[in-house]
Short mmCIF file of C-alpha atoms in Angstrom, two decimals:
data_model
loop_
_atom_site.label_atom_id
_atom_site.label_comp_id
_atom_site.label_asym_id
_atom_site.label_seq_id
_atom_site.Cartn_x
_atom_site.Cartn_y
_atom_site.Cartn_z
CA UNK A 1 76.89 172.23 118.06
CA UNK A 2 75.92 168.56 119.25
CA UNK A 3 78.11 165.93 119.25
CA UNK A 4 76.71 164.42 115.94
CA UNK A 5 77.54 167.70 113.71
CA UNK A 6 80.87 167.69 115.56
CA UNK A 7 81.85 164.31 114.48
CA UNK A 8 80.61 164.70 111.07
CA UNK A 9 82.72 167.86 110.54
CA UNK A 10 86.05 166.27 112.23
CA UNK A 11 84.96 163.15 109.64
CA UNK A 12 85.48 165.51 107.23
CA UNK A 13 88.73 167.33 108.00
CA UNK A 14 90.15 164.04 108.29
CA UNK A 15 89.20 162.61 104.89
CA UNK A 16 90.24 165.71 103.35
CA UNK A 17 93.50 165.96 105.45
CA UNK A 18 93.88 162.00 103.83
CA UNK A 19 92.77 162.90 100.27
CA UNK A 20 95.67 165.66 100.58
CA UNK A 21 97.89 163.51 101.54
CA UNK A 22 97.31 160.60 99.30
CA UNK A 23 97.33 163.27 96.80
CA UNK A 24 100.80 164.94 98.02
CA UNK A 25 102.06 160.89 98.43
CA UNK A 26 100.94 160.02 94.80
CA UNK A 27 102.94 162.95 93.40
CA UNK A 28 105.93 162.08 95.08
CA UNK A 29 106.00 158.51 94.14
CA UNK A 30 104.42 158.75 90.81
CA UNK A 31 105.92 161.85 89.17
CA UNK A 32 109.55 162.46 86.92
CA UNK A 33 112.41 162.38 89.61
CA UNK A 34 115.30 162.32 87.37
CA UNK A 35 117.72 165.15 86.39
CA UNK A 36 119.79 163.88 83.19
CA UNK A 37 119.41 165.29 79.64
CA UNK A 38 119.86 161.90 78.05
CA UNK A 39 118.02 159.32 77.00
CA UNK A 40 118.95 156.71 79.82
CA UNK A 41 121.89 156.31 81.92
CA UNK A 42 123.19 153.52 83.48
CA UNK A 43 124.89 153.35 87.38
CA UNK A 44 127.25 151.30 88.58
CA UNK A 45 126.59 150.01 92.61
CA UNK A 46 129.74 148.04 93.39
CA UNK A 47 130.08 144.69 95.60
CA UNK A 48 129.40 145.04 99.31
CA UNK A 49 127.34 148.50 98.84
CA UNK A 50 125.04 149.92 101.48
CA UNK A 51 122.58 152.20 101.24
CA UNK A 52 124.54 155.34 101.91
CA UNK A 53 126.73 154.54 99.48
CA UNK A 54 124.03 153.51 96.91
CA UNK A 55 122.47 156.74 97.43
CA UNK A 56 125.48 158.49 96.73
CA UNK A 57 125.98 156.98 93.60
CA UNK A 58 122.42 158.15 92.03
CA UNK A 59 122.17 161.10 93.34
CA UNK A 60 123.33 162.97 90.83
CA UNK A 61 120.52 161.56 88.80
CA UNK A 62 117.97 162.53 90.83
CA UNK A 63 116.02 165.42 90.83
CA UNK A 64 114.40 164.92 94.51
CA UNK A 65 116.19 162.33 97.03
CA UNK A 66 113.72 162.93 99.64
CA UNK A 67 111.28 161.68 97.37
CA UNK A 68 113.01 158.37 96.21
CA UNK A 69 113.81 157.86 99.61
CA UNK A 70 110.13 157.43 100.58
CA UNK A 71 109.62 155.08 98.52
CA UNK A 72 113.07 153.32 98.98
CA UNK A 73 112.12 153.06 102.60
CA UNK A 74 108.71 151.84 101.63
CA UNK A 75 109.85 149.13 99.42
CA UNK A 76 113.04 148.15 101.90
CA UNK A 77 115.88 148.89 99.30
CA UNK A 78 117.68 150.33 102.17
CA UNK A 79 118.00 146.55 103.64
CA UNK A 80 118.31 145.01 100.11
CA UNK A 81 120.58 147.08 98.10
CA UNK A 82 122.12 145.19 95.17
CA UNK A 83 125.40 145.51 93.20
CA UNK A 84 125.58 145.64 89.42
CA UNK A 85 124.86 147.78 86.85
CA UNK A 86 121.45 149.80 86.22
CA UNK A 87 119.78 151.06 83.50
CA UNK A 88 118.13 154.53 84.62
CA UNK A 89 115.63 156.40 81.98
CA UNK A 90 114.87 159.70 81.68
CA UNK A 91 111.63 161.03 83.30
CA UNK A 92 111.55 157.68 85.48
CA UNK A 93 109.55 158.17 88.87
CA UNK A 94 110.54 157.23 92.24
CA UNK A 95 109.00 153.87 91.40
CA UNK A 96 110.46 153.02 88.72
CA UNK A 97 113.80 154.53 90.11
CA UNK A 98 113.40 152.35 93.20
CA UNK A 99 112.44 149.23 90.89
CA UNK A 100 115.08 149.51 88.47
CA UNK A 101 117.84 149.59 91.05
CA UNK A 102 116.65 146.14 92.19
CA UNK A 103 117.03 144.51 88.52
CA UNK A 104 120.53 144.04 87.68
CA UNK A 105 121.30 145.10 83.99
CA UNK A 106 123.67 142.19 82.14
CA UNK A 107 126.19 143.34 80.39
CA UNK A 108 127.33 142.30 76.34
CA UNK A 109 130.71 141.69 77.33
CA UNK A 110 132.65 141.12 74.41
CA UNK A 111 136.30 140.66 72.88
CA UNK A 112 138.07 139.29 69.89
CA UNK A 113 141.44 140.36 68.13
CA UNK A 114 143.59 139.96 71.47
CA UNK A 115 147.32 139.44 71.19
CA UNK A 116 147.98 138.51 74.09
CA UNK A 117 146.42 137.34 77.20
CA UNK A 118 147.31 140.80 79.31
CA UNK A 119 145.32 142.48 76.62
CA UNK A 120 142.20 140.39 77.34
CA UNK A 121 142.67 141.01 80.69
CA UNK A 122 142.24 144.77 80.06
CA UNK A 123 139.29 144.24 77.29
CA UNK A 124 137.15 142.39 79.65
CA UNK A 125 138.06 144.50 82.74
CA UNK A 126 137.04 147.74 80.85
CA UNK A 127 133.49 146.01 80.93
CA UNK A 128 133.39 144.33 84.18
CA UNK A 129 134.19 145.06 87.80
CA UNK A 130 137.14 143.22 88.82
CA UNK A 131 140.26 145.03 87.19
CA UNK A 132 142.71 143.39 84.72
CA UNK A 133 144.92 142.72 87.55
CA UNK A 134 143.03 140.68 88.96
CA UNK A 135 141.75 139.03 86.46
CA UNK A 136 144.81 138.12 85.10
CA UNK A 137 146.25 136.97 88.35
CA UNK A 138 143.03 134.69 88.30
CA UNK A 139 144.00 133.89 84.74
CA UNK A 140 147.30 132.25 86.24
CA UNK A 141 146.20 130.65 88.80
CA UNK A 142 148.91 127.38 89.05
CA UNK A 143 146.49 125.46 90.54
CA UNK A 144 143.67 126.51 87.76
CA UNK A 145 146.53 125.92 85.27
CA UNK A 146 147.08 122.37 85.90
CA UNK A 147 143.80 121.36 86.41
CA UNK A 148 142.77 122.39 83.16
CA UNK A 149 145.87 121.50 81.28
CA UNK A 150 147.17 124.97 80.20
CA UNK A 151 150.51 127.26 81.29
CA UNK A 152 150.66 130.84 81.49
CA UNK A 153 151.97 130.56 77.55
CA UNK A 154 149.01 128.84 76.37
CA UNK A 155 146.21 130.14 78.31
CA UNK A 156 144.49 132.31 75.98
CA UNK A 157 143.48 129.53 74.09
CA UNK A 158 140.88 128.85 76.83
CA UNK A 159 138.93 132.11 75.84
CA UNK A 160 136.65 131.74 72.46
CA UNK A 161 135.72 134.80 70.78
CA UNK A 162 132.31 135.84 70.94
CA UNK A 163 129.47 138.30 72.90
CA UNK A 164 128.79 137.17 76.29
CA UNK A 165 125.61 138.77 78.80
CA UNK A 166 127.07 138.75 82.06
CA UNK A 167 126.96 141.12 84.99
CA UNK A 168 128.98 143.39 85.64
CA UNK A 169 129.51 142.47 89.46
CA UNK A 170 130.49 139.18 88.14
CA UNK A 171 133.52 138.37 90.33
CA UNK A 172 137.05 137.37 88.58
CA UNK A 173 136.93 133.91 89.51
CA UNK A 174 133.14 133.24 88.26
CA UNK A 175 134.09 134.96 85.03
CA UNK A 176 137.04 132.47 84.25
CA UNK A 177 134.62 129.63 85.67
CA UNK A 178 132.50 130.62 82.79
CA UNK A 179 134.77 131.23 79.91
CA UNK A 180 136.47 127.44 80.71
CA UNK A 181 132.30 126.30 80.74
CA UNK A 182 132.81 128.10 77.35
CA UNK A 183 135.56 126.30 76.31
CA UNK A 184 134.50 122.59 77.26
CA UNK A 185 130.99 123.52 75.17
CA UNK A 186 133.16 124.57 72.16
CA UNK A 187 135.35 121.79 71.95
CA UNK A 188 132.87 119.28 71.23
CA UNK A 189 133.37 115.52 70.61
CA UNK A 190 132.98 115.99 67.16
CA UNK A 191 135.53 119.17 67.13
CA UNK A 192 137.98 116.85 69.26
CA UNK A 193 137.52 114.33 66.69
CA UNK A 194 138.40 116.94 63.92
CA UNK A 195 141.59 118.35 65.74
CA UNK A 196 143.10 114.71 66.21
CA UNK A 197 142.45 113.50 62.89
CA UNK A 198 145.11 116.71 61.82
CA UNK A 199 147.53 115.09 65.02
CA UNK A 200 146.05 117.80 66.78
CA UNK A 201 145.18 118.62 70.60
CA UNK A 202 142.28 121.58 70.86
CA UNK A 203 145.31 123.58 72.43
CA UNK A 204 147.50 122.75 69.32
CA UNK A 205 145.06 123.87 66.93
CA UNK A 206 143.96 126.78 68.71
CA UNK A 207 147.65 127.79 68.76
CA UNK A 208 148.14 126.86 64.78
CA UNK A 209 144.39 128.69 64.24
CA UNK A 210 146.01 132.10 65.81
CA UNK A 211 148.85 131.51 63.05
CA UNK A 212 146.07 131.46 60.44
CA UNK A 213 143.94 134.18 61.83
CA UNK A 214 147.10 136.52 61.63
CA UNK A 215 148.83 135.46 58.13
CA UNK A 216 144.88 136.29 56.35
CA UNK A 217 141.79 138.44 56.67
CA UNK A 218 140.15 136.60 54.01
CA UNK A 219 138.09 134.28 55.39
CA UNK A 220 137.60 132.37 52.56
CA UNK A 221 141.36 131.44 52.33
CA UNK A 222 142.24 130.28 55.57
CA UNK A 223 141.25 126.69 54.50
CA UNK A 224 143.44 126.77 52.23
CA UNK A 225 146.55 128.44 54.30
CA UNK A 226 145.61 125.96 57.31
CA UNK A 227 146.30 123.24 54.43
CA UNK A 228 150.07 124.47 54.16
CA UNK A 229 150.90 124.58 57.60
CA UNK A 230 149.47 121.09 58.12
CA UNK A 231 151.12 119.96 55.32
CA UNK A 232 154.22 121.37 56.29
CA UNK A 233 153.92 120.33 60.27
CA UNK A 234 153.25 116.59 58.25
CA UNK A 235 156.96 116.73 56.64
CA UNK A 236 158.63 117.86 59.75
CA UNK A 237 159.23 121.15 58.35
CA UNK A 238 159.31 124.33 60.33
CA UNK A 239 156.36 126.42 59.61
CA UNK A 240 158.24 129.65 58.72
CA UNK A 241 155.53 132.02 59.78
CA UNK A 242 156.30 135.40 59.66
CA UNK A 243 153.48 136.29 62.02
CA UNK A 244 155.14 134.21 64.68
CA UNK A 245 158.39 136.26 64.18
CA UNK A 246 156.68 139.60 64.19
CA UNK A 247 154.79 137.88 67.92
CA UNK A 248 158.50 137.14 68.86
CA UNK A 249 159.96 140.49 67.96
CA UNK A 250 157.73 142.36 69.87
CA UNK A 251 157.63 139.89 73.21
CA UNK A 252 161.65 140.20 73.02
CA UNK A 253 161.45 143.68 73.16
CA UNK A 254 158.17 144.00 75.46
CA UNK A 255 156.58 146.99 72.89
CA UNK A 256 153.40 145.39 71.32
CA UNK A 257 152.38 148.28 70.66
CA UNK A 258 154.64 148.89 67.99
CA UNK A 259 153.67 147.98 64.12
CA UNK A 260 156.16 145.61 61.93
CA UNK A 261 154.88 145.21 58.31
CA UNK A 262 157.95 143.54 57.11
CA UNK A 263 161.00 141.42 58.31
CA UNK A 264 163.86 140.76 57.31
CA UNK A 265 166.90 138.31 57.14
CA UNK A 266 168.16 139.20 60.60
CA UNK A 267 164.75 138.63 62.13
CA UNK A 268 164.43 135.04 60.66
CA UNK A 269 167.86 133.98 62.62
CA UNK A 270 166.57 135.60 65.59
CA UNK A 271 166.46 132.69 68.57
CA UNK A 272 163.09 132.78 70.24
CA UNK A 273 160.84 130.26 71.12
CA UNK A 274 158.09 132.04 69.15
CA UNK A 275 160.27 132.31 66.11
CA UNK A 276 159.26 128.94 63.55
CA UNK A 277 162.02 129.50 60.90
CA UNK A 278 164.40 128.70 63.68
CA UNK A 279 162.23 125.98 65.63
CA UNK A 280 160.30 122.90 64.23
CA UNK A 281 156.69 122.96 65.11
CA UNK A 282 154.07 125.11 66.99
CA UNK A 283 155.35 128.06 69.21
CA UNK A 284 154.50 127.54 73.05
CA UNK A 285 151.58 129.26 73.11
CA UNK A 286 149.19 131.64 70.51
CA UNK A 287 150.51 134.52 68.94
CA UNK A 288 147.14 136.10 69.08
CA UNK A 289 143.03 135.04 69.77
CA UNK A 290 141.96 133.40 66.64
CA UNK A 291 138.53 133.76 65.45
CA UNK A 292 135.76 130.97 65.04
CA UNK A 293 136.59 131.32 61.03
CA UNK A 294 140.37 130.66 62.02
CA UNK A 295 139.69 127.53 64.27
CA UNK A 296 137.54 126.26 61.99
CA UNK A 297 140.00 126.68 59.33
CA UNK A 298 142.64 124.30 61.43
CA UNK A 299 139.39 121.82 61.93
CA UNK A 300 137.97 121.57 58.28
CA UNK A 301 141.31 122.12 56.04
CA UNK A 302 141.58 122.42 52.43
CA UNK A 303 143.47 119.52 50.98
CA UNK A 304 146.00 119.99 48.49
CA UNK A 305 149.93 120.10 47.87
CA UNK A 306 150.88 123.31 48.57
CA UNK A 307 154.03 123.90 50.71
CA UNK A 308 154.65 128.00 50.03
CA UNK A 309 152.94 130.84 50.02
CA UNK A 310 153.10 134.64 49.86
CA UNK A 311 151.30 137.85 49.50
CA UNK A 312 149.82 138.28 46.16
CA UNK A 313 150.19 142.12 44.41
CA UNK A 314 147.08 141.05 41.99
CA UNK A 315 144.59 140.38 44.84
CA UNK A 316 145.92 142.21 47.63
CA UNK A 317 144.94 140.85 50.92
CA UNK A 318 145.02 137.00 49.21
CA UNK A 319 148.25 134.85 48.63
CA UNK A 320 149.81 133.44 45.76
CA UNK A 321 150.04 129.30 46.65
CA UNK A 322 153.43 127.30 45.33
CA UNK A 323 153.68 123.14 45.79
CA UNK A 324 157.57 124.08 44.74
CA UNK A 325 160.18 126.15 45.92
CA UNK A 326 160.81 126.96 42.05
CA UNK A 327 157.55 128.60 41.84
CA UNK A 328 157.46 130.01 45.52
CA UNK A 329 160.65 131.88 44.41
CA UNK A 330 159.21 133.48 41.44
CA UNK A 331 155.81 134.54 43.76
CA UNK A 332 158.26 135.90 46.19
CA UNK A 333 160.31 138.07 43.82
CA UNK A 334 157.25 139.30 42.40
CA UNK A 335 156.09 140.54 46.06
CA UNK A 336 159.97 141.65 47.03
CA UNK A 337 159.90 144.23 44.36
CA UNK A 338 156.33 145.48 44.50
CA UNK A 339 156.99 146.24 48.71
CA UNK A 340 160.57 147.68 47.59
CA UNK A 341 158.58 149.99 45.19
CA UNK A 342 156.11 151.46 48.16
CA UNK A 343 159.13 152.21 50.02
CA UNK A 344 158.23 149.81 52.71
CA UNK A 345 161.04 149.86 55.30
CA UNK A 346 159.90 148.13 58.61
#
């Protein structure tokens, strides 16, 4: 066999041993490599991950880690592993595997309805990954505090109510950075403008919007309810919430988990700061996160001369309005002995 023939045959082994390979690399970076029954999945690489530890984390989603390897190693994740959250489809190949673990998922981080701001602490930390501890201790920061004006009371006020995309590796202090960015976009000249001309500070009428968010679910009334307590704060009266008192029972006793539909004498009398039959204006701080419909409410009032107000047993879940205490006392008789007839005790 001469020389030419001999070349021409090792020529060919060698495109055929490359074709083979190509082939065999092909199917290992282009084929399914992932082992979960549903739809997607997403994982969860925490701050300060290597590569180890990344791999550890998928690896129960993948069918063939030699194979994402290979292309991990030929795409250097190993040197550029990122934290956050992932989004992880079924059928994805080592590719897309590798490729989606370099794009950071945001997360729709969101909370409303929190009494208090330890609960917030646990809503948002159930989404993100700093814990609630410390996020609340970032919360309190003194120095944070007194920069922006607030106290551990009042702080909640800082955090409006809506959906947020953030990521999930978002640390506690950039999260709090944002929510006060939040804040200062909310309150607005104009809203500023609104909240003074009711002698009110944006803390004031967040706290007197929580007040309204808790006394009605009816959006439609809260106007009108945000009407009496401003006309009430106007006379120097105390605002007599029973909201506030139910806030105060359940901070004296620590339990707010526990459910008070109705109080009584003895709980009006109580002394607590939170308590406004006892004490003349706003309580120190919010007795829950009000909603954009609440604040509003404080910000846009309805004007009239009402003073009272109670449930109403015609249009349950509305009030029955008074400008007297004649007439307030005939609206709450009428409720007294419709909850006495449901056998409403506490």
């Amino acid at each position: 066999m001469n020389l030419k023939k001999i070349v021409s045959l090792v020529s060919v082994v060698l495109i055929s041993v490359l074709i083979v390979y190509g082939f065999v690399l092909m199917y290992q970076i282009f084929s399914g490599n992932t082992k979960f029954t549903e739809k997607e999945v997403y994982v969860y690489v925490p701050t300060n991950s290597n590569y180890e530890q990344a791999k550890q984390i998928i690896a129960p989603y993948v069918k063939n880690m030699d194979r994402f390897e290979l292309v991990a190693g030929k795409t250097s994740y190993p040197e550029n592993v990122k934290a956050g959250r992932f989004l992880l489809k079924s059928g994805m190949n080592s590719y897309e595997l590798v490729k989606a673990m370099k794009f950071n998922d945001p997360v729709s981080l969101a909370f409303n309805n929190q009494e208090r701001i330890e609960n917030l602490a646990g809503r948002v930390g159930s989404q993100i990954e700093p814990d609630s501890l410390e996020l609340l201790n970032t919360f309190k920061d003194s120095i944070f505090l007194k920069e922006n004006g607030f106290t551990e009371e009042n702080v909640l006020v800082m955090f409006i109510p809506n959906t947020y995309d953030i990521y999930w590796n978002t640390s506690a202090v950039k999260f709090r950075d944002k929510m006060i960015k939040e804040y200062h976009n909310f309150w607005n000249k104009e809203r500023i403008t609104k909240a003074a001309a009711q002698g009110l500070t944006p803390i004031q009428a967040t706290i007197l919007a929580s007040i309204v968010h808790k006394e009605s679910v009816k959006k439609d009334e809260r106007p009108r309810i945000a009407g009496v307590y401003l006309n009430r704060l106007g006379l120097g009266m105390p605002l007599q919430a029973d909201p506030t008192v139910i806030f105060a029972m359940k901070k004296k006793s620590n339990d707010f988990n526990q459910v008070i539909k109705r109080v009584f004498y003895n709980d009006l009398i109580m002394k607590h700061p939170y308590n406004t039959y006892v004490n003349i204006g706003l309580p120190p701080g919010p007795i829950a996160m009000p909603d954009i419909t609440a604040l509003e409410a404080v910000l846009n009032p309805e004007k009239h001369n009402f003073i009272y107000f109670c449930a109403s047993v015609d249009r349950f879940g509305y009030h029955e309005f008074a400008a007297t205490l004649a007439e307030h006392n005939v609206n709450a008789k009428k409720y007294s002995d419709w909850i006495n007839s449901q056998g409403v005790q506490r």
